[in-house]
Amino acid sequence: MRILVVEDEKKVARALRQGLEAQHYDVSLAHTGEDGFFRLSAETFDLVILDLMLPGRDGIEILRALRDRGVTTPVLILTARDAVDDRVLGLDSGADDYLVKPFAFSELLARIRALLRRGRPDQVLRLQVADLEMDLLARRVARAGRTLVLTGREFALLEYLMRHAGHIVSREMLARDVWGEPGRDATTDNLIDVHIARLRRKLDDPFQCALLKTVRGVGFVLGEGTT
Ligand code: CA
């Protein structure tokens, strides 16, 4: 899940990114309203965390311009302005939720989960392959009830493999869809192999049955009883 954080205070932006990445969200930062607006017009995000007091165009202007252009990405306003009028203005301008600084990080996470849930009612939010379970909202993975601690990239890799369970996933597919590289090269292959090895250590080594198999010369397949 991709989140754009529009926040001009670099320290706050960095802290947000760190905390959200720890929850396996894919986080991008924009430090001005213009940059945020540009990113939102050019790329797809699942959620925006928007500061109101920004240099140049402020958050409300950005929000209105986005909604006018038909951008429906959920927006959570995060701001020090706590007056009721400010909240009303934010929500009336098209925000989906509003959180006042200082805030508890756990509350921010809960609101993000709620917005993502609301925005994607028809989306699959849980994946399961044999005794392996992935909760896409809570960003949690467990095998046989035991939580696996994964990095963001490992999580994305495993999510992709689970979505293609029982089918061979080639290095080309992983390079393109997980790493965002247009094509395979030796560096990307090496990165893929390193991540597959790490994932295998966490996913399979502690358990009896291996779920992640290498198909020599072709790619990888995730599933029970596949060879
Ligand atoms: Ca600010």
GROMACS .gro file of N, CA and C in nm, residues 110-220:
model
  333
  110ALA      N    1  -0.448   0.334   1.321
  110ALA     CA    2  -0.585   0.283   1.321
  110ALA      C    3  -0.670   0.359   1.219
  111ARG      N    4  -0.649   0.491   1.211
  111ARG     CA    5  -0.726   0.570   1.114
  111ARG      C    6  -0.687   0.537   0.971
  112ILE      N    7  -0.558   0.513   0.950
  112ILE     CA    8  -0.513   0.473   0.817
  112ILE      C    9  -0.579   0.341   0.777
  113ARG      N   10  -0.578   0.246   0.869
  113ARG     CA   11  -0.641   0.116   0.838
  113ARG      C   12  -0.788   0.134   0.805
  114ALA      N   13  -0.857   0.219   0.884
  114ALA     CA   14  -1.000   0.241   0.860
  114ALA      C   15  -1.023   0.303   0.721
  115LEU      N   16  -0.939   0.399   0.684
  115LEU     CA   17  -0.956   0.465   0.553
  115LEU      C   18  -0.927   0.367   0.439
  116LEU      N   19  -0.825   0.286   0.456
  116LEU     CA   20  -0.791   0.190   0.351
  116LEU      C   21  -0.902   0.086   0.336
  117ARG      N   22  -0.960   0.048   0.447
  117ARG     CA   23  -1.069  -0.050   0.446
  117ARG      C   24  -1.190   0.009   0.374
  118ARG      N   25  -1.218   0.135   0.405
  118ARG     CA   26  -1.334   0.201   0.347
  118ARG      C   27  -1.317   0.219   0.196
  119GLY      N   28  -1.193   0.253   0.157
  119GLY     CA   29  -1.167   0.282   0.017
  119GLY      C   30  -1.169   0.160  -0.073
  120ARG      N   31  -1.155   0.041  -0.015
  120ARG     CA   32  -1.142  -0.078  -0.099
  120ARG      C   33  -1.231  -0.191  -0.047
  121PRO      N   34  -1.360  -0.170  -0.052
  121PRO     CA   35  -1.448  -0.271   0.006
  121PRO      C   36  -1.444  -0.405  -0.069
  122ASP      N   37  -1.412  -0.400  -0.198
  122ASP     CA   38  -1.416  -0.525  -0.275
  122ASP      C   39  -1.278  -0.589  -0.288
  123GLN      N   40  -1.180  -0.530  -0.223
  123GLN     CA   41  -1.045  -0.584  -0.236
  123GLN      C   42  -1.021  -0.698  -0.140
  124VAL      N   43  -0.937  -0.790  -0.184
  124VAL     CA   44  -0.897  -0.898  -0.096
  124VAL      C   45  -0.804  -0.840   0.009
  125LEU      N   46  -0.837  -0.861   0.135
  125LEU     CA   47  -0.755  -0.803   0.240
  125LEU      C   48  -0.676  -0.908   0.318
  126ARG      N   49  -0.705  -1.035   0.288
  126ARG     CA   50  -0.628  -1.143   0.352
  126ARG      C   51  -0.587  -1.240   0.244
  127LEU      N   52  -0.464  -1.287   0.253
  127LEU     CA   53  -0.418  -1.390   0.161
  127LEU      C   54  -0.380  -1.511   0.245
  128GLN      N   55  -0.409  -1.630   0.191
  128GLN     CA   56  -0.371  -1.750   0.263
  128GLN      C   57  -0.317  -1.854   0.166
  129VAL      N   58  -0.204  -1.913   0.203
  129VAL     CA   59  -0.147  -2.025   0.127
  129VAL      C   60  -0.103  -2.128   0.231
  130ALA      N   61  -0.169  -2.244   0.231
  130ALA     CA   62  -0.144  -2.347   0.333
  130ALA      C   63  -0.157  -2.284   0.472
  131ASP      N   64  -0.054  -2.295   0.556
  131ASP     CA   65  -0.066  -2.239   0.692
  131ASP      C   66  -0.006  -2.098   0.701
  132LEU      N   67   0.016  -2.040   0.584
  132LEU     CA   68   0.072  -1.905   0.578
  132LEU      C   69  -0.041  -1.803   0.557
  133GLU      N   70  -0.047  -1.703   0.643
  133GLU     CA   71  -0.153  -1.602   0.632
  133GLU      C   72  -0.094  -1.462   0.625
  134MET      N   73  -0.151  -1.381   0.535
  134MET     CA   74  -0.107  -1.242   0.526
  134MET      C   75  -0.228  -1.152   0.542
  135ASP      N   76  -0.219  -1.059   0.636
  135ASP     CA   77  -0.325  -0.960   0.657
  135ASP      C   78  -0.274  -0.830   0.595
  136LEU      N   79  -0.336  -0.791   0.483
  136LEU     CA   80  -0.286  -0.676   0.407
  136LEU      C   81  -0.316  -0.543   0.475
  137LEU      N   82  -0.418  -0.540   0.559
  137LEU     CA   83  -0.450  -0.416   0.629
  137LEU      C   84  -0.360  -0.396   0.749
  138ALA      N   85  -0.349  -0.500   0.830
  138ALA     CA   86  -0.265  -0.489   0.949
  138ALA      C   87  -0.118  -0.505   0.913
  139ARG      N   88  -0.089  -0.540   0.786
  139ARG     CA   89   0.047  -0.563   0.738
  139ARG      C   90   0.116  -0.669   0.824
  140ARG      N   91   0.045  -0.780   0.849
  140ARG     CA   92   0.102  -0.886   0.932
  140ARG      C   93   0.107  -1.015   0.855
  141VAL      N   94   0.213  -1.092   0.880
  141VAL     CA   95   0.227  -1.224   0.820
  141VAL      C   96   0.251  -1.324   0.931
  142ALA      N   97   0.182  -1.438   0.923
  142ALA     CA   98   0.204  -1.542   1.023
  142ALA      C   99   0.205  -1.677   0.954
  143ARG      N  100   0.291  -1.765   1.003
  143ARG     CA  101   0.287  -1.902   0.953
  143ARG      C  102   0.262  -1.993   1.072
  144ALA      N  103   0.163  -2.081   1.059
  144ALA     CA  104   0.120  -2.169   1.167
  144ALA      C  105   0.098  -2.088   1.295
  145GLY      N  106   0.042  -1.968   1.278
  145GLY     CA  107   0.009  -1.885   1.393
  145GLY      C  108   0.127  -1.806   1.449
  146ARG      N  109   0.246  -1.828   1.393
  146ARG     CA  110   0.364  -1.757   1.444
  146ARG      C  111   0.394  -1.637   1.353
  147THR      N  112   0.404  -1.519   1.411
  147THR     CA  113   0.428  -1.398   1.333
  147THR      C  114   0.567  -1.397   1.272
  148LEU      N  115   0.575  -1.363   1.145
  148LEU     CA  116   0.705  -1.350   1.078
  148LEU      C  117   0.740  -1.202   1.071
  149VAL      N  118   0.861  -1.168   1.106
  149VAL     CA  119   0.904  -1.027   1.101
  149VAL      C  120   0.976  -1.004   0.968
  150LEU      N  121   0.910  -0.930   0.879
  150LEU     CA  122   0.964  -0.909   0.745
  150LEU      C  123   0.997  -0.761   0.722
  151THR      N  124   1.094  -0.735   0.636
  151THR     CA  125   1.118  -0.598   0.591
  151THR      C  126   1.010  -0.562   0.489
  152GLY      N  127   1.004  -0.434   0.453
  152GLY     CA  128   0.905  -0.390   0.355
  152GLY      C  129   0.918  -0.464   0.223
  153ARG      N  130   1.041  -0.481   0.176
  153ARG     CA  131   1.063  -0.547   0.047
  153ARG      C  132   1.028  -0.696   0.056
  154GLU      N  133   1.064  -0.758   0.167
  154GLU     CA  134   1.029  -0.899   0.184
  154GLU      C  135   0.878  -0.918   0.186
  155PHE      N  136   0.810  -0.822   0.250
  155PHE     CA  137   0.665  -0.828   0.256
  155PHE      C  138   0.606  -0.817   0.115
  156ALA      N  139   0.656  -0.722   0.038
  156ALA     CA  140   0.606  -0.702  -0.100
  156ALA      C  141   0.634  -0.826  -0.185
  157LEU      N  142   0.750  -0.882  -0.167
  157LEU     CA  143   0.789  -1.003  -0.242
  157LEU      C  144   0.696  -1.120  -0.207
  158LEU      N  145   0.674  -1.138  -0.078
  158LEU     CA  146   0.588  -1.248  -0.035
  158LEU      C  147   0.444  -1.226  -0.080
  159GLU      N  148   0.398  -1.101  -0.073
  159GLU     CA  149   0.261  -1.072  -0.118
  159GLU      C  150   0.247  -1.111  -0.266
  160TYR      N  151   0.345  -1.077  -0.345
  160TYR     CA  152   0.341  -1.110  -0.488
  160TYR      C  153   0.338  -1.260  -0.509
  161LEU      N  154   0.424  -1.330  -0.437
  161LEU     CA  155   0.428  -1.477  -0.449
  161LEU      C  156   0.297  -1.540  -0.404
  162MET      N  157   0.237  -1.484  -0.299
  162MET     CA  158   0.110  -1.539  -0.250
  162MET      C  159  -0.003  -1.512  -0.349
  163ARG      N  160   0.000  -1.398  -0.413
  163ARG     CA  161  -0.103  -1.367  -0.513
  163ARG      C  162  -0.090  -1.457  -0.636
  164HIS      N  163   0.028  -1.513  -0.656
  164HIS     CA  164   0.051  -1.604  -0.768
  164HIS      C  165   0.073  -1.747  -0.719
  165ALA      N  166   0.020  -1.779  -0.603
  165ALA     CA  167   0.047  -1.910  -0.542
  165ALA      C  168   0.015  -2.024  -0.639
  166GLY      N  169   0.105  -2.122  -0.642
  166GLY     CA  170   0.085  -2.238  -0.729
  166GLY      C  171   0.130  -2.215  -0.872
  167HIS      N  172   0.170  -2.094  -0.903
  167HIS     CA  173   0.217  -2.062  -1.038
  167HIS      C  174   0.362  -2.017  -1.032
  168ILE      N  175   0.433  -2.045  -1.136
  168ILE     CA  176   0.573  -2.005  -1.140
  168ILE      C  177   0.584  -1.854  -1.160
  169VAL      N  178   0.664  -1.793  -1.074
  169VAL     CA  179   0.692  -1.649  -1.083
  169VAL      C  180   0.836  -1.635  -1.132
  170SER      N  181   0.852  -1.571  -1.245
  170SER     CA  182   0.986  -1.559  -1.302
  170SER      C  183   1.060  -1.439  -1.244
  171ARG      N  184   1.193  -1.438  -1.263
  171ARG     CA  185   1.271  -1.322  -1.217
  171ARG      C  186   1.230  -1.195  -1.294
  172GLU      N  187   1.189  -1.211  -1.420
  172GLU     CA  188   1.141  -1.095  -1.497
  172GLU      C  189   1.020  -1.032  -1.426
  173MET      N  190   0.927  -1.119  -1.384
  173MET     CA  191   0.805  -1.068  -1.318
  173MET      C  192   0.841  -0.995  -1.189
  174LEU      N  193   0.933  -1.055  -1.111
  174LEU     CA  194   0.970  -0.992  -0.984
  174LEU      C  195   1.042  -0.860  -1.007
  175ALA      N  196   1.132  -0.858  -1.106
  175ALA     CA  197   1.206  -0.734  -1.136
  175ALA      C  198   1.107  -0.624  -1.172
  176ARG      N  199   1.011  -0.658  -1.255
  176ARG     CA  200   0.916  -0.559  -1.305
  176ARG      C  201   0.816  -0.516  -1.198
  177ASP      N  202   0.755  -0.616  -1.133
  177ASP     CA  203   0.640  -0.585  -1.047
  177ASP      C  204   0.675  -0.558  -0.901
  178VAL      N  205   0.785  -0.614  -0.852
  178VAL     CA  206   0.820  -0.590  -0.711
  178VAL      C  207   0.929  -0.484  -0.700
  179TRP      N  208   1.023  -0.486  -0.795
  179TRP     CA  209   1.134  -0.390  -0.788
  179TRP      C  210   1.111  -0.267  -0.878
  180GLY      N  211   1.010  -0.274  -0.964
  180GLY     CA  212   0.982  -0.163  -1.053
  180GLY      C  213   1.091  -0.139  -1.156
  181GLU      N  214   1.168  -0.243  -1.189
  181GLU     CA  215   1.272  -0.231  -1.292
  181GLU      C  216   1.213  -0.276  -1.425
  182PRO      N  217   1.241  -0.202  -1.531
  182PRO     CA  218   1.183  -0.239  -1.660
  182PRO      C  219   1.233  -0.375  -1.711
  183GLY      N  220   1.352  -0.412  -1.675
  183GLY     CA  221   1.402  -0.541  -1.724
  183GLY      C  222   1.499  -0.604  -1.627
  184ARG      N  223   1.531  -0.729  -1.651
  184ARG     CA  224   1.627  -0.801  -1.567
  184ARG      C  225   1.769  -0.759  -1.601
  185ASP      N  226   1.854  -0.753  -1.499
  185ASP     CA  227   1.997  -0.747  -1.526
  185ASP      C  228   2.065  -0.820  -1.410
  186ALA      N  229   2.197  -0.830  -1.417
  186ALA     CA  230   2.270  -0.909  -1.318
  186ALA      C  231   2.248  -0.854  -1.177
  187THR      N  232   2.244  -0.720  -1.165
  187THR     CA  233   2.228  -0.659  -1.033
  187THR      C  234   2.090  -0.691  -0.975
  188THR      N  235   1.987  -0.678  -1.057
  188THR     CA  236   1.852  -0.706  -1.010
  188THR      C  237   1.837  -0.855  -0.976
  189ASP      N  238   1.892  -0.942  -1.062
  189ASP     CA  239   1.886  -1.086  -1.034
  189ASP      C  240   1.949  -1.117  -0.899
  190ASN      N  241   2.062  -1.052  -0.875
  190ASN     CA  242   2.133  -1.075  -0.751
  190ASN      C  243   2.049  -1.028  -0.632
  191LEU      N  244   1.987  -0.910  -0.646
  191LEU     CA  245   1.900  -0.856  -0.540
  191LEU      C  246   1.783  -0.951  -0.512
  192ILE      N  247   1.725  -0.999  -0.620
  192ILE     CA  248   1.612  -1.091  -0.606
  192ILE      C  249   1.656  -1.216  -0.531
  193ASP      N  250   1.769  -1.271  -0.570
  193ASP     CA  251   1.817  -1.394  -0.507
  193ASP      C  252   1.846  -1.373  -0.359
  194VAL      N  253   1.905  -1.258  -0.326
  194VAL     CA  254   1.935  -1.229  -0.186
  194VAL      C  255   1.804  -1.221  -0.105
  195HIS      N  256   1.705  -1.153  -0.162
  195HIS     CA  257   1.578  -1.139  -0.090
  195HIS      C  258   1.503  -1.271  -0.081
  196ILE      N  259   1.510  -1.351  -0.185
  196ILE     CA  260   1.445  -1.482  -0.180
  196ILE      C  261   1.511  -1.568  -0.070
  197ALA      N  262   1.643  -1.561  -0.062
  197ALA     CA  263   1.714  -1.641   0.038
  197ALA      C  264   1.675  -1.597   0.179
  198ARG      N  265   1.666  -1.465   0.200
  198ARG     CA  266   1.628  -1.413   0.332
  198ARG      C  267   1.485  -1.451   0.367
  199LEU      N  268   1.400  -1.438   0.268
  199LEU     CA  269   1.259  -1.471   0.290
  199LEU      C  270   1.245  -1.620   0.326
  200ARG      N  271   1.320  -1.702   0.255
  200ARG     CA  272   1.314  -1.847   0.278
  200ARG      C  273   1.358  -1.881   0.420
  201ARG      N  274   1.460  -1.811   0.468
  201ARG     CA  275   1.508  -1.836   0.605
  201ARG      C  276   1.398  -1.808   0.707
  202LYS      N  277   1.322  -1.701   0.683
  202LYS     CA  278   1.216  -1.665   0.779
  202LYS      C  279   1.091  -1.750   0.759
  203LEU      N  280   1.062  -1.779   0.634
  203LEU     CA  281   0.936  -1.842   0.598
  203LEU      C  282   0.939  -1.994   0.616
  204ASP      N  283   1.050  -2.056   0.575
  204ASP     CA  284   1.054  -2.201   0.568
  204ASP      C  285   1.147  -2.268   0.668
  205ASP      N  286   1.261  -2.206   0.696
  205ASP     CA  287   1.359  -2.274   0.780
  205ASP      C  288   1.304  -2.323   0.914
  206PRO      N  289   1.220  -2.241   0.983
  206PRO     CA  290   1.173  -2.289   1.113
  206PRO      C  291   1.062  -2.394   1.104
  207PHE      N  292   1.018  -2.430   0.984
  207PHE     CA  293   0.901  -2.518   0.971
  207PHE      C  294   0.936  -2.649   0.898
  208GLN      N  295   0.849  -2.746   0.914
  208GLN     CA  296   0.870  -2.879   0.856
  208GLN      C  297   0.866  -2.877   0.703
  209CYS      N  298   0.763  -2.808   0.652
  209CYS     CA  299   0.739  -2.818   0.509
  209CYS      C  300   0.777  -2.686   0.441
  210ALA      N  301   0.853  -2.695   0.333
  210ALA     CA  302   0.895  -2.574   0.262
  210ALA      C  303   0.784  -2.529   0.168
  211LEU      N  304   0.752  -2.401   0.171
  211LEU     CA  305   0.649  -2.347   0.082
  211LEU      C  306   0.708  -2.280  -0.042
  212LEU      N  307   0.828  -2.228  -0.027
  212LEU     CA  308   0.890  -2.151  -0.136
  212LEU      C  309   0.993  -2.238  -0.208
  213LYS      N  310   0.964  -2.268  -0.333
  213LYS     CA  311   1.053  -2.357  -0.409
  213LYS      C  312   1.118  -2.280  -0.524
  214THR      N  313   1.239  -2.321  -0.557
  214THR     CA  314   1.306  -2.265  -0.674
  214THR      C  315   1.285  -2.359  -0.791
  215VAL      N  316   1.242  -2.306  -0.902
  215VAL     CA  317   1.232  -2.387  -1.024
  215VAL      C  318   1.353  -2.349  -1.107
  216ARG      N  319   1.450  -2.439  -1.110
  216ARG     CA  320   1.580  -2.407  -1.168
  216ARG      C  321   1.570  -2.348  -1.309
  217GLY      N  322   1.634  -2.236  -1.326
  217GLY     CA  323   1.638  -2.173  -1.458
  217GLY      C  324   1.509  -2.100  -1.496
  218VAL      N  325   1.406  -2.110  -1.413
  218VAL     CA  326   1.277  -2.050  -1.451
  218VAL      C  327   1.234  -1.942  -1.351
  219GLY      N  328   1.231  -1.979  -1.224
  219GLY     CA  329   1.187  -1.881  -1.125
  219GLY      C  330   1.151  -1.948  -0.994
  220PHE      N  331   1.041  -1.905  -0.934
  220PHE     CA  332   1.004  -1.952  -0.801
  220PHE      C  333   0.855  -1.982  -0.798
   0.00000   0.00000   0.00000
